[in-house]
XYZ file of C-alpha atoms in Angstrom:
495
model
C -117.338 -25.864 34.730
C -118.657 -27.198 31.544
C -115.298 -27.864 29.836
C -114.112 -29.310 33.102
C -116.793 -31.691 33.376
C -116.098 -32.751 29.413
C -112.691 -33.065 30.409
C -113.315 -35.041 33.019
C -115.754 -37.183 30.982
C -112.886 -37.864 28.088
C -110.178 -38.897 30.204
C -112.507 -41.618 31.757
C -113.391 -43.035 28.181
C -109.457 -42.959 27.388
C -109.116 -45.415 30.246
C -112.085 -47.351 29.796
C -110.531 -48.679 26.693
C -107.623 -50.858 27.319
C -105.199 -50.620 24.090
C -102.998 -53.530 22.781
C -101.405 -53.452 19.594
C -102.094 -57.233 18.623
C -105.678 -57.942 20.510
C -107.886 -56.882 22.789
C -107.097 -57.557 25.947
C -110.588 -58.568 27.464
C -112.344 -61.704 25.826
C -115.505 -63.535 26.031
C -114.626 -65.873 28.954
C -115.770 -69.691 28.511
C -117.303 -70.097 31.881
C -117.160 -74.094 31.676
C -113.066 -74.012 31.109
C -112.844 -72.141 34.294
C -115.170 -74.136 36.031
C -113.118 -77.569 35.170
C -109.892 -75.481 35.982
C -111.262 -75.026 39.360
C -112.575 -78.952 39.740
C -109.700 -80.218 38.830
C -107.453 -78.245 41.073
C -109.663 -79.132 43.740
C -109.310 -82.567 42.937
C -105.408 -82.623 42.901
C -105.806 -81.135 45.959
C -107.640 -83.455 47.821
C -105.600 -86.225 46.636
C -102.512 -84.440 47.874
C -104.852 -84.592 51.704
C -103.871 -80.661 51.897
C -105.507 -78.985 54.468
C -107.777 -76.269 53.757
C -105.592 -73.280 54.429
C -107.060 -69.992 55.075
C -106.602 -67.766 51.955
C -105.625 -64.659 54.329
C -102.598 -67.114 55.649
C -101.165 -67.044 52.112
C -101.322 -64.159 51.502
C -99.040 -60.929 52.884
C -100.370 -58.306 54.661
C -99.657 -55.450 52.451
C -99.565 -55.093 48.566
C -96.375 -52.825 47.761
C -95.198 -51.889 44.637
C -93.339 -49.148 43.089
C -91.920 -48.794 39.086
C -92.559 -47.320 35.729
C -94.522 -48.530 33.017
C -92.293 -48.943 29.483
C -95.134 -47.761 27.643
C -95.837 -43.966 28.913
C -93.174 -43.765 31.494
C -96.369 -43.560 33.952
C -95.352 -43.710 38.016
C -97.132 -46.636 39.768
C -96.799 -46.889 43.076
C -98.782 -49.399 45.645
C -98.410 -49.601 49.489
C -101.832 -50.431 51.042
C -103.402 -53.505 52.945
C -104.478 -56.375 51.359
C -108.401 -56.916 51.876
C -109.114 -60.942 52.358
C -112.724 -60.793 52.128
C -113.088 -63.990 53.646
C -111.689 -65.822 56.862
C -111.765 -69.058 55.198
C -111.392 -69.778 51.305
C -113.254 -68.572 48.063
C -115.976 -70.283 46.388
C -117.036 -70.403 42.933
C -121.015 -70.252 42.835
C -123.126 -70.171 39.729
C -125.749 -67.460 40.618
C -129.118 -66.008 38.492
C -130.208 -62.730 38.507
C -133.479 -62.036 40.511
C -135.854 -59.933 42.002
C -137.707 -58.653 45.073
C -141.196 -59.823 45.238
C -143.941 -57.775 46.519
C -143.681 -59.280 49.610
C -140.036 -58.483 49.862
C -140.743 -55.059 48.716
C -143.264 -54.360 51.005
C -141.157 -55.702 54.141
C -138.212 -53.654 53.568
C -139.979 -50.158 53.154
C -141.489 -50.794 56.205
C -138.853 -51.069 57.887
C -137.032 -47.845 56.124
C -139.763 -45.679 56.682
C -140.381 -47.377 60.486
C -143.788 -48.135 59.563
C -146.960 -50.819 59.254
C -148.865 -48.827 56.586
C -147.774 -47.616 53.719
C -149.095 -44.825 51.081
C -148.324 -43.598 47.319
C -147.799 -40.750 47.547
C -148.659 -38.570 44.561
C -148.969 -34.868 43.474
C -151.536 -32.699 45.053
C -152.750 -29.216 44.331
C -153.731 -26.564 46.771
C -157.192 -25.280 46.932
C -155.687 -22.342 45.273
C -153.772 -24.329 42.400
C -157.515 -26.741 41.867
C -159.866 -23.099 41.210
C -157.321 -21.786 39.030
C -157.165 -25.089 37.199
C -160.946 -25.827 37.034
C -161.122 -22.347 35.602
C -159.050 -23.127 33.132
C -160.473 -26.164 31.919
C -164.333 -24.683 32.524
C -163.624 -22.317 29.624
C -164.192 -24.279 26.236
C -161.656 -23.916 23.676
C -163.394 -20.980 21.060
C -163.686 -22.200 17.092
C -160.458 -20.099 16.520
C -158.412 -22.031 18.813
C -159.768 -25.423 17.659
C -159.144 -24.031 13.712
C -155.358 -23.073 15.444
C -154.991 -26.109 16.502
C -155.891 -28.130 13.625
C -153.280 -25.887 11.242
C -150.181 -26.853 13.730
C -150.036 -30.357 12.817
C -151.269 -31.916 9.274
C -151.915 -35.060 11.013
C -154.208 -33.623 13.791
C -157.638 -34.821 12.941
C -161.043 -33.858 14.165
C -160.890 -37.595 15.842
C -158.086 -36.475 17.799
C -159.665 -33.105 18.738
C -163.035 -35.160 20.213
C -160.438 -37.473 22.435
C -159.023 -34.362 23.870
C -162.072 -32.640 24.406
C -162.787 -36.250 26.678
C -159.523 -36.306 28.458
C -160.112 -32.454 29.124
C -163.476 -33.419 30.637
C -162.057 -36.020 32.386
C -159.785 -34.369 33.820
C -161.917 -31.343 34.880
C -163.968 -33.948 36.946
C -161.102 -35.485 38.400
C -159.865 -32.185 39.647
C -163.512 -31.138 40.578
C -164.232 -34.822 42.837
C -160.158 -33.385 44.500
C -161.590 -29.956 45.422
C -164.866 -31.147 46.938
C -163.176 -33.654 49.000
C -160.782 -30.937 50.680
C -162.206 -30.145 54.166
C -160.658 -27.311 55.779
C -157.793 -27.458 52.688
C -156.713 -30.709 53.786
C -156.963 -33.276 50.986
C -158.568 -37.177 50.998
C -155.475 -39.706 52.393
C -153.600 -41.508 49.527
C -154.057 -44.711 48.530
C -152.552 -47.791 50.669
C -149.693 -49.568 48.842
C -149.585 -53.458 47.593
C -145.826 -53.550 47.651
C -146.251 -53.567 43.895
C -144.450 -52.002 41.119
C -145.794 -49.192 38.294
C -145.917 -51.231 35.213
C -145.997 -48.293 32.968
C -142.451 -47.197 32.366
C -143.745 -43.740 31.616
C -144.769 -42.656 34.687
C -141.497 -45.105 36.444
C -140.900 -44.580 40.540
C -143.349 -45.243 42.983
C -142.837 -42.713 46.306
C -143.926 -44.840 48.895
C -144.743 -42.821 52.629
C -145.719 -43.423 56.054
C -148.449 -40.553 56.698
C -151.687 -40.395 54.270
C -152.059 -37.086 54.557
C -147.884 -36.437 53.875
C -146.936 -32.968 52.055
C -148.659 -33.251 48.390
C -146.615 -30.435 46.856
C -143.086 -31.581 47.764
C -142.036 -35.120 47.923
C -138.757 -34.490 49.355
C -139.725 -32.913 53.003
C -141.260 -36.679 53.276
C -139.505 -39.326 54.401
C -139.788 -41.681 51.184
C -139.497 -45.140 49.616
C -138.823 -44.795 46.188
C -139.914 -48.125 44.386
C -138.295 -48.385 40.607
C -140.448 -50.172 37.561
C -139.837 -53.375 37.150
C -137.670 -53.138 34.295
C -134.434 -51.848 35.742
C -132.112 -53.742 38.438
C -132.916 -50.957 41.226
C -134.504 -52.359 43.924
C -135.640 -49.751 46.972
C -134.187 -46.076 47.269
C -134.784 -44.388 50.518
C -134.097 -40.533 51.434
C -135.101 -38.786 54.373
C -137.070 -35.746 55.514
C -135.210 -32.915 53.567
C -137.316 -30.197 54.765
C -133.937 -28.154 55.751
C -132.746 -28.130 52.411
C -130.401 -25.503 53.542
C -128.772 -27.471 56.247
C -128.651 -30.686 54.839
C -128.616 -30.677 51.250
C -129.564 -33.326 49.146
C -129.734 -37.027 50.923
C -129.518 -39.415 48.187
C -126.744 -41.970 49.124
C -125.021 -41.550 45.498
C -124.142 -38.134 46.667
C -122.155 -39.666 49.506
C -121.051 -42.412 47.527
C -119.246 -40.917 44.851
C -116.451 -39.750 47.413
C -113.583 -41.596 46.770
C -110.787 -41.101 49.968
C -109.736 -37.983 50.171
C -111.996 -36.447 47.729
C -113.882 -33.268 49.298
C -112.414 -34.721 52.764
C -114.531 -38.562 52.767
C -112.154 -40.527 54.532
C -112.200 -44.672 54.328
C -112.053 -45.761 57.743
C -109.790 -49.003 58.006
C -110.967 -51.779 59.526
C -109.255 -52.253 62.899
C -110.581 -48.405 63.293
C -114.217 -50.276 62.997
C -115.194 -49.788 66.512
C -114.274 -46.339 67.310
C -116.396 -43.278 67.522
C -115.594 -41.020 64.386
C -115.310 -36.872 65.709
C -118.804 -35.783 64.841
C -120.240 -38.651 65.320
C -121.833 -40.100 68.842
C -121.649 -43.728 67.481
C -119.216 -45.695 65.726
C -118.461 -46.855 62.465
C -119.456 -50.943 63.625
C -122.340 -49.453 64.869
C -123.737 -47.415 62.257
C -122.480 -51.033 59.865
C -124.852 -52.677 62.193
C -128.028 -50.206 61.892
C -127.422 -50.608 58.372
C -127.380 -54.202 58.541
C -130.206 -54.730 60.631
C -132.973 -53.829 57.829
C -131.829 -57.046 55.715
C -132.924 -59.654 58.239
C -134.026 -62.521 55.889
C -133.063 -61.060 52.561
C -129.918 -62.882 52.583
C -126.307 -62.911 53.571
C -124.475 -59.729 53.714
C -120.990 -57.671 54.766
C -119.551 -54.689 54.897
C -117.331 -54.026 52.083
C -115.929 -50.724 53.070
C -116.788 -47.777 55.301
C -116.396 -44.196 54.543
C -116.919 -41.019 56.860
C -118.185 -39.147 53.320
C -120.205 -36.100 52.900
C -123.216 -34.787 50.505
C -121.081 -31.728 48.870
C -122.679 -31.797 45.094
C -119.835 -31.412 42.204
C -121.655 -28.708 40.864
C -124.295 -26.279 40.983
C -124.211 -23.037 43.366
C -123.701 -25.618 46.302
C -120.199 -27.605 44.692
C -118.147 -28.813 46.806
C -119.618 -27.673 49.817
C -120.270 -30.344 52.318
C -123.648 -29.637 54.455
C -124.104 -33.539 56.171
C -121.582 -35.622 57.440
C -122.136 -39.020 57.988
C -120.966 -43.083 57.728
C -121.213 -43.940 54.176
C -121.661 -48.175 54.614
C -121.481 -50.160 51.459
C -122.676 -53.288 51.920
C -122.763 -56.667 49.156
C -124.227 -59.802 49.295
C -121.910 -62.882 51.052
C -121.794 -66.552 49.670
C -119.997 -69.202 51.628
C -118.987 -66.890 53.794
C -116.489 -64.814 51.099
C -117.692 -61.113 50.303
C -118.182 -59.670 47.187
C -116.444 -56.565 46.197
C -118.308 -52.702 45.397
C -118.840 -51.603 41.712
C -121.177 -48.979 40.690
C -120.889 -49.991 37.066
C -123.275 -52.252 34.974
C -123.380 -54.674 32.347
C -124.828 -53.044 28.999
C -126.365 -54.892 25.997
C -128.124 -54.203 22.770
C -130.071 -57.221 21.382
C -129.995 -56.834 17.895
C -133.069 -57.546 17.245
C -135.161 -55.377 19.128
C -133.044 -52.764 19.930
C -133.447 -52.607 23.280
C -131.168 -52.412 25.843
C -130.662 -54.871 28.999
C -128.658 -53.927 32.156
C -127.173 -55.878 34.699
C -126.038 -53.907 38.073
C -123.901 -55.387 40.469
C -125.463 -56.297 43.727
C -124.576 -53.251 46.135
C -126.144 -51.205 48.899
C -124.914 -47.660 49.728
C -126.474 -47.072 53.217
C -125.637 -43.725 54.575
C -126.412 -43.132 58.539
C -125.958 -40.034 60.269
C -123.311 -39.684 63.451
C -126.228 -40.410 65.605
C -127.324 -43.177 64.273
C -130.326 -42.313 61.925
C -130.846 -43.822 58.538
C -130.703 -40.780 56.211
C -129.919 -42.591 52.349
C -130.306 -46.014 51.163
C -129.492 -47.028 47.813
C -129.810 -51.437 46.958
C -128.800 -51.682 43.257
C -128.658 -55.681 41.758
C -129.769 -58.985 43.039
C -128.574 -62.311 42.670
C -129.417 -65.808 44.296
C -127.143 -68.639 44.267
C -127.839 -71.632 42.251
C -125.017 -73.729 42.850
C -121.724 -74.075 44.788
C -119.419 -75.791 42.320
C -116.595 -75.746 44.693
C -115.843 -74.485 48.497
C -112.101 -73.676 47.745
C -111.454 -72.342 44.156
C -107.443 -72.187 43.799
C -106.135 -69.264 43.124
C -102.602 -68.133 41.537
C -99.708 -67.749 43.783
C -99.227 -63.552 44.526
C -95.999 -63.580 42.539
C -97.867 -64.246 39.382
C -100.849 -61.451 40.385
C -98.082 -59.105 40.930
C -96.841 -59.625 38.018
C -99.900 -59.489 35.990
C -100.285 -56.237 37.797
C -97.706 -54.842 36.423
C -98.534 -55.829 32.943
C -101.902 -53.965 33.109
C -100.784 -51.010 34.167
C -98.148 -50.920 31.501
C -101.489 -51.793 29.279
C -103.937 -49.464 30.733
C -101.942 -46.395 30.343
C -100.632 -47.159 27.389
C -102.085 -43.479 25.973
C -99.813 -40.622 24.951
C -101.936 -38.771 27.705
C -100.861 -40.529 29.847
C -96.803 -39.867 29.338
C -95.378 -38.774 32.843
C -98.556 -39.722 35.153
C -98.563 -40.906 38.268
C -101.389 -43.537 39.758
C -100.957 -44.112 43.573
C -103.021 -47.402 44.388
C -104.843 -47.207 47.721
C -106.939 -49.999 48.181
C -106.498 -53.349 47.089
C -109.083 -56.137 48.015
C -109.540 -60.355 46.944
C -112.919 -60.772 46.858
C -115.810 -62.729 45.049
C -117.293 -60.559 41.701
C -119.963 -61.477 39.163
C -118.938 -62.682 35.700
C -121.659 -63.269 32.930
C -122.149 -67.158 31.773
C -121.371 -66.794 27.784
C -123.952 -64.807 25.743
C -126.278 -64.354 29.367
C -127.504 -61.887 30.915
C -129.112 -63.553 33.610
C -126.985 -66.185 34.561
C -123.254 -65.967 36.263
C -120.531 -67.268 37.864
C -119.260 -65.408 41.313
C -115.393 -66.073 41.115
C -112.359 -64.577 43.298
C -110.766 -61.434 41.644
C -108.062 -59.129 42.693
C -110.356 -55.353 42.863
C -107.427 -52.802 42.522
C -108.498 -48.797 42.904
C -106.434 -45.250 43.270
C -106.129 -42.117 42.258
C -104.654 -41.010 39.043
C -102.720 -37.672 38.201
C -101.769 -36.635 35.344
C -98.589 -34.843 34.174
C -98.163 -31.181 34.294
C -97.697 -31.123 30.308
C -100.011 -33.937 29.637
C -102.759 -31.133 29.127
C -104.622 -32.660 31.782
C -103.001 -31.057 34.993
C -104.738 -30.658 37.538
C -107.619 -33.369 36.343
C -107.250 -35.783 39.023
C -109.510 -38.982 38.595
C -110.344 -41.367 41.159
C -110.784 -45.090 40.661
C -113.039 -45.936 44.036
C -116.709 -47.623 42.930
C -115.329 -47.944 39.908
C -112.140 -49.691 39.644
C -109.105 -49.497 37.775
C -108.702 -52.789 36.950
C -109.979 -56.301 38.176
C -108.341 -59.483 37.601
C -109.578 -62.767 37.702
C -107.403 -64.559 40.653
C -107.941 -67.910 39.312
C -106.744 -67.846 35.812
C -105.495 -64.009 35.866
C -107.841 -63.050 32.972
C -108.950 -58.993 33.013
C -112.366 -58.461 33.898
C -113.943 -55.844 32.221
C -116.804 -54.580 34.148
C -118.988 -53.143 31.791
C -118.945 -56.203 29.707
C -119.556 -58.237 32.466
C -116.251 -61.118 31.553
């Protein structure tokens, strides 16, 4: 399993890299070129008095493709639906990145956890586990374990011996004040929440519940909020009751969401199949889009940007690949001007250089998983973003011949690796969309532009020495052009 997972793990960084003999194919973009490209366009436009034609009524109904790239004599083939995630036309909006505020916080576990009070909930011993630990810390540390203690470490100091002999007191009455408030072994309530963060990174997630007197030993039989610190881009997890471990396995949404089509038997439900009742399931997929929905009233706009009927099978461990839960896997991202954006699980990475720490940016996405009856069992809101400014209602975009094209080109580009000799990459979903691209040197300003979001499944050759390593492209896709100017967006650069 271990060399399978390395494999894995290499042939993902041989395609993150895009090769090209004379540059690199992915460049800084200057944001304020594309944004006169788009005014001027729409100024030609309106001077030609063309009507504002829907985007989805220029474009065809299917993306279709078939050839082999020069480079590697890799198999491409393409024959899937083209996603118009708008009715209308694309915008181009400068956006900022943002933040919920305690308010906000507070509203939205509430409604997860189907509740008007709210607890942290915290670790809490048994009667048992508080006498054996006040016994513990009752018997003072003898002169030969202090003299030990001192001889470990040259820089332990008698100081530093006096503050642990505090702390140990400390705690001692801490744990003393616990055991004298149990009545009948049931322990005090935990403290109401604030909607606030934890400010200190070390101790990181909050577990937010709905009962004050909620399991103390095991968080996950609770049905839980789990509030991030401040300083990542994760806004509110949810997972519910796991008490049947057994039956259900674990319920966090990524478990669901890393199931491409296909993989482990997830299935992506097309869209005209929206409205009917999946087998195993009592409600539909619209429906369960709707419960999922329904707990961002007043957060903004949002839309469903694909569908899955997924399980919660692990990819390793003594439960891999076995599926225990089935249920709608709904991945939702914010709407502006009516155009979606598209799903990435990636993130933006950068090291300032002068203090050596690292900033993030996540894409805005929600992974909301809901059971076949219609309960909320994972939810998963990564990234937010608020709109600043609409620079223009109907960005142009280039005419499909040229994004075929381009298409083309990339793929002759991307697997460009001697690894890659003989492969074949079947395309499966292909969506135009609105995605986040980074104003120049910022990482919390952007510009939400149209891009063609292209993902599949790639196999490689029987004497590539990677048979039988089949990678899917499905949160993260293969490749993302810009449909305005046809630039590459790369992702994890965030341009």
């Amino acid at each position: 399993m271990k060399r399978l997972i390395t494999a894995f793990l290499t042939l993902s960084l041989l395609l993150a890299c895009v090769p090209t003999p004379e540059q690199d194919a992915v460049k800084q973009k200057d944001t304020n070129v594309l944004i006169d490209t788009v005014l001027s366009g729409q100024s030609e436009k309106a001077e030609a008095e063309d009507a504002q034609v829907p985007v989805r009524a220029e474009m065809p109904e299917r993306f279709t493709a078939d050839f082999f790239t020069p480079a590697k004599n890799v198999h491409v083939t393409v024959d899937a639906p083209i996603r118009v995630m708008t009715d209308g036309t694309f915008p181009l909006v400068r956006v900022e990145r943002m933040k919920l505020t305690d308010e906000q916080r507070m509203t939205l576990a509430k409604r997860l956890l189907n509740a008007d009070k709210l607890y942290v909930w915290s670790y809490r011993m048994t009667r048992e586990d508080l006498e054996r630990e006040i016994a513990n810390l009752m018997q003072e540390p003898t002169p030969e374990q202090k003299a030990a203690w001192m001889r470990e470490d040259p820089e332990n100091t008698e100081e530093q011996w006096n503050e642990n002999m505090e702390r140990r007191k400390t705690e001692l009455a801490d744990l003393q004040a616990q055991y004298r408030s149990l009545t009948d072994g049931e322990a005090v309530p935990f403290p109401a929440w604030d909607g606030t963060v934890d400010p200190d990174p070390v101790h990181g997630y909050r577990h937010i519940v709905s009962d004050p007197y909620a399991n103390g030993t095991n968080q996950t039989v609770n049905d839980q909020a789990e509030i991030p610190p401040e300083r990542t881009d994760e806004l509110v997890r949810f997972t519910a009751d796991n008490a049947d471990e057994e039956k259900n396995g674990v319920y966090w949404a990524s478990f669901f969401d890393c199931k491409a089509d296909g993989e482990m038997g997830a299935e992506r439900i097309a869209l005209e199949r929206y409205a009917e009742v999946h087998e195993g399931a009592s409600i539909s997929a619209a429906e369960a889009a709707d419960i999922a929905l329904s707990y961002l009233d007043g957060f903004g706009a949002f839309g469903v940007a694909d569908i899955f009927w997924s399980n919660n099978a692990p990819n390793g461990g003594n439960d891999a690949f076995v599926p225990k839960t089935w249920a709608y896997n709904v991945r939702l991202t914010p709407t502006f001007c009516g155009a979606g954006t598209t799903y990435c699980s990636l993130f933006v990475q950068e090291n300032d250089p002068i203090t050596d720490v690292v900033d993030m940016w996540q894409y805005s996405r929600i992974s909301a998983v809901v059971s076949g009856d219609g309960q909320l069992l994972a939810w998963d809101w990564n990234g937010m973003v608020k709109e600043t400014e609409v620079l223009s209602e109907t960005a142009p975009l280039l005419p499909f011949s040229e994004i075929q094209s381009l298409f083309e080109q990339q793929m002759n580009r991307i697997f460009a690796y001697e690894e890659m000799r003989d492969a074949q990459f079947t395309v499966d979903d292909v969506q135009l969309g609105l995605f986040r691209i980074r104003e120049q040197n910022d990482m919390e300003h952007g510009l939400l532009v149209p891009v063609w979001c292209f993902r599949g499944v790639l196999t490689p050759s029987e004497s590539s020495g990677w048979a039988g390593l089949v990678q899917r492209y499905d949160t993260q896709p293969i490749l993302i052009l810009n449909a305005i100017d046809g630039s590459i967006i790369d992702v994890e650069k965030g341009y």
